[in-house]
Amino acid sequence: MGFFDVFKSIFRGGAIKNLGKKAVKGIKGLFTKGGSKVVKGLKRGGTKVVRGVKKTKAQAKAIPETITKGKELYKLTKTMNRPLKERVSMTKTFMKNNLSKVGKKALKEDGLERLASKLQKNVIPLVKLKAKDATFKKLLKNSRSNEGWLSWFGRNGNKLGRQTKGLVQNIIREGGENLAVDATMGLGQKLLVGTATAGVSAGATAGIVKGTQ
């Protein structure tokens, strides 16, 4: 039994069912002129759907490499005189886990981009307020090393003005409760002076999440 027969068997068994029914239709293209049709037909619109599309694209892109590595594993287990059933099981597990890992990574990156986008809307106004709010500036200066916004707000919330308090609360609500205060304010200053492009740049996203505890 050749690897391609094993692959078809694995595929029919649902080892890569996490790609979704729409992606299944495009898998044949990987063995012809390309796999660009893997995500064709997926509906657009809505955060859940968009995230699903990004996950599917990432997994589809990883299929050729996964197949190559799967072949290598299959051949290796064959030279080790492993029973056919065991070889198929090991290959199936590897391919499934590899694609699952790729999908999770894509979702994580998408989540970080969304977090960065939300935080920018509040971090930049905070930086502007810092310039004219002496109390806020002093409280920021006295923040503890690597202290997150939630902890900082718990100590200083009652000393803030209404506008500043509202912006900090928004940062906390939008997922920035564990972002280091000094890191996010430093990034906000950079964004304010024009280092960020339209939307969320990779650098901006990395800068924001770097402050995560």
Coordinates of C-alpha atoms in Angstrom, one line a residue:
M1 CA 0.0 0.0 0.0
G2 CA 1.5 3.4 -1.1
F3 CA 1.4 6.6 0.9
F4 CA -1.2 8.2 -1.3
D5 CA -3.6 5.3 -0.7
V6 CA -2.9 5.7 3.0
F7 CA -3.5 9.5 2.7
K8 CA -6.9 8.9 1.0
S9 CA -7.7 6.4 3.8
I10 CA -6.7 9.0 6.4
F11 CA -8.7 11.7 4.7
R12 CA -11.8 9.6 4.5
G13 CA -11.4 8.8 8.1
G14 CA -11.7 12.4 9.0
A15 CA -8.1 13.1 10.1
I16 CA -8.2 16.5 8.6
K17 CA -11.9 17.2 9.0
N18 CA -11.1 20.3 10.9
L19 CA -10.6 22.0 7.6
G20 CA -14.3 22.0 7.1
K21 CA -16.5 20.7 4.3
K22 CA -15.9 23.7 2.0
A23 CA -12.1 23.1 2.3
V24 CA -12.5 19.5 1.4
K25 CA -13.6 20.3 -2.1
G26 CA -10.4 22.1 -2.8
I27 CA -8.0 19.5 -1.6
K28 CA -7.7 17.9 -5.0
G29 CA -6.2 21.1 -6.3
L30 CA -3.2 20.5 -4.1
F31 CA -2.2 17.7 -6.4
T32 CA -2.8 19.6 -9.6
K33 CA -2.3 23.3 -10.4
G34 CA -2.6 24.6 -6.9
G35 CA -4.8 24.8 -3.9
S36 CA -6.3 28.3 -4.2
K37 CA -9.8 26.9 -4.3
V38 CA -9.6 25.4 -0.9
V39 CA -11.6 28.2 0.7
K40 CA -13.8 29.1 -2.3
G41 CA -17.4 29.3 -1.4
L42 CA -16.9 30.3 2.3
K43 CA -19.3 33.0 3.3
R44 CA -17.9 36.4 4.3
G45 CA -19.0 38.7 7.1
G46 CA -19.0 38.4 10.9
T47 CA -16.1 37.9 13.2
K48 CA -16.6 34.2 13.6
V49 CA -16.7 33.6 9.9
V50 CA -13.7 35.7 9.2
R51 CA -11.7 33.9 11.9
G52 CA -12.8 30.6 10.4
V53 CA -11.6 31.7 6.9
K54 CA -8.2 32.7 8.3
K55 CA -7.9 29.4 10.1
T56 CA -8.9 27.4 7.0
K57 CA -6.5 29.3 4.7
A58 CA -3.6 28.7 7.1
Q59 CA -4.4 25.0 7.3
A60 CA -4.8 24.7 3.6
K61 CA -1.4 26.4 3.1
A62 CA 0.2 23.9 5.5
I63 CA -1.2 20.8 3.8
P64 CA 1.6 20.3 1.2
E65 CA 4.3 20.4 3.9
T66 CA 2.2 18.2 6.2
I67 CA 1.9 15.7 3.4
T68 CA 5.6 15.7 2.8
K69 CA 6.4 15.2 6.4
G70 CA 3.7 12.6 6.6
K71 CA 5.3 10.7 3.8
E72 CA 8.7 10.8 5.5
L73 CA 7.1 9.5 8.7
Y74 CA 5.3 6.7 6.8
K75 CA 8.5 5.6 5.1
L76 CA 10.4 5.7 8.4
T77 CA 7.9 3.6 10.2
K78 CA 8.0 1.2 7.3
T79 CA 11.8 0.8 7.5
M80 CA 11.2 0.0 11.2
N81 CA 9.0 -2.9 10.2
R82 CA 6.0 -1.4 12.0
P83 CA 2.7 -3.1 11.2
L84 CA 0.6 -1.3 8.5
K85 CA -2.2 -0.4 11.0
E86 CA 0.3 1.2 13.3
R87 CA 2.0 3.1 10.4
V88 CA -1.3 4.5 9.3
S89 CA -2.3 5.4 12.9
M90 CA 1.0 7.3 13.5
T91 CA 0.8 9.1 10.2
K92 CA -2.9 10.0 10.8
T93 CA -2.1 11.4 14.3
F94 CA 0.8 13.4 13.1
M95 CA -1.1 15.1 10.2
K96 CA -4.1 15.8 12.4
N97 CA -2.0 17.4 15.2
N98 CA 0.1 19.4 12.7
L99 CA -2.9 21.0 11.0
S100 CA -4.6 21.6 14.4
K101 CA -1.5 23.4 15.6
V102 CA -1.4 25.6 12.4
G103 CA -5.1 26.4 12.9
K104 CA -4.7 27.4 16.5
K105 CA -1.7 29.6 15.7
A106 CA -3.7 31.4 13.0
L107 CA -6.6 32.1 15.4
K108 CA -4.2 33.3 18.1
E109 CA -2.6 35.8 15.7
D110 CA -6.0 37.0 14.5
G111 CA -7.0 37.5 18.2
L112 CA -3.9 39.6 18.9
E113 CA -4.6 41.8 15.9
R114 CA -8.1 42.4 17.0
L115 CA -6.9 43.2 20.5
A116 CA -4.3 45.6 19.3
S117 CA -6.9 47.3 17.1
K118 CA -9.3 47.8 20.0
L119 CA -6.6 49.0 22.4
Q120 CA -5.3 51.6 20.0
K121 CA -8.6 53.5 20.1
N122 CA -8.1 54.0 23.8
V123 CA -4.4 54.1 24.3
I124 CA -3.8 57.0 21.9
P125 CA -6.3 59.3 23.6
L126 CA -4.7 58.3 27.0
V127 CA -1.3 59.4 25.7
K128 CA -2.8 62.8 24.6
L129 CA -4.4 63.2 28.0
K130 CA -1.2 62.5 29.8
A131 CA 0.4 65.6 28.3
K132 CA -2.2 67.9 30.0
D133 CA -3.2 65.9 33.1
A134 CA -0.5 66.2 35.8
T135 CA -2.2 63.8 38.1
F136 CA -2.5 61.1 35.5
K137 CA 1.1 61.6 34.5
K138 CA 2.2 61.2 38.1
L139 CA 0.2 58.1 38.6
L140 CA 1.6 56.5 35.5
K141 CA 5.1 57.4 36.6
N142 CA 4.5 55.6 39.9
S143 CA 3.2 52.4 38.3
R144 CA 4.9 49.3 39.5
S145 CA 7.3 47.3 37.3
N146 CA 5.3 45.2 34.7
E147 CA 2.0 46.2 36.5
G148 CA -1.1 45.4 34.4
W149 CA -3.9 47.9 33.9
L150 CA -6.4 46.1 36.1
S151 CA -4.0 46.2 39.1
W152 CA -3.0 49.7 38.4
F153 CA -6.6 50.9 38.1
G154 CA -7.5 49.1 41.4
R155 CA -4.9 51.3 43.1
N156 CA -5.6 54.6 41.3
G157 CA -9.0 54.5 39.8
N158 CA -10.6 56.8 42.4
K159 CA -7.9 59.5 41.6
L160 CA -8.6 59.7 37.9
G161 CA -10.8 62.2 36.0
R162 CA -13.9 60.9 34.3
Q163 CA -12.5 60.8 30.8
T164 CA -9.2 59.1 31.8
K165 CA -11.1 56.7 34.0
G166 CA -13.4 55.7 31.1
L167 CA -10.6 55.1 28.7
V168 CA -8.7 52.9 31.2
Q169 CA -11.9 50.9 31.9
N170 CA -12.3 50.4 28.2
I171 CA -8.8 49.0 27.9
I172 CA -9.6 46.6 30.7
R173 CA -12.9 45.5 29.2
E174 CA -11.3 45.0 25.8
G175 CA -8.8 42.4 27.1
G176 CA -5.9 44.6 28.2
E177 CA -6.3 44.0 31.9
N178 CA -2.9 42.2 32.0
L179 CA -1.0 44.4 29.6
A180 CA 1.8 46.3 31.3
V181 CA 1.0 49.9 31.8
D182 CA 4.4 51.3 30.8
A183 CA 4.6 49.1 27.7
T184 CA 1.2 50.1 26.3
M185 CA 1.7 53.8 27.0
G186 CA 5.1 53.6 25.3
L187 CA 3.5 52.0 22.3
G188 CA 0.8 54.6 22.3
Q189 CA 3.3 57.3 22.1
K190 CA 4.9 55.7 19.0
L191 CA 1.6 55.3 17.4
L192 CA 0.7 58.9 18.1
V193 CA 3.8 60.2 16.2
G194 CA 2.9 58.2 13.1
T195 CA 4.9 55.0 13.3
A196 CA 1.8 52.9 12.6
T197 CA 0.3 52.5 9.2
A198 CA -3.5 52.4 8.5
G199 CA -4.9 49.5 10.4
V200 CA -2.8 47.5 12.8
S201 CA 0.8 46.9 11.7
A202 CA 2.7 43.8 12.7
G203 CA 5.0 46.0 14.8
A204 CA 2.1 47.6 16.6
T205 CA 0.5 44.3 17.4
A206 CA 3.8 42.8 18.6
G207 CA 4.4 45.9 20.7
I208 CA 1.1 45.7 22.4
V209 CA 1.2 42.0 23.2
K210 CA 4.8 42.3 24.4
G211 CA 3.4 43.9 27.5
T212 CA 1.2 41.0 28.3
Q213 CA 2.0 39.3 31.6

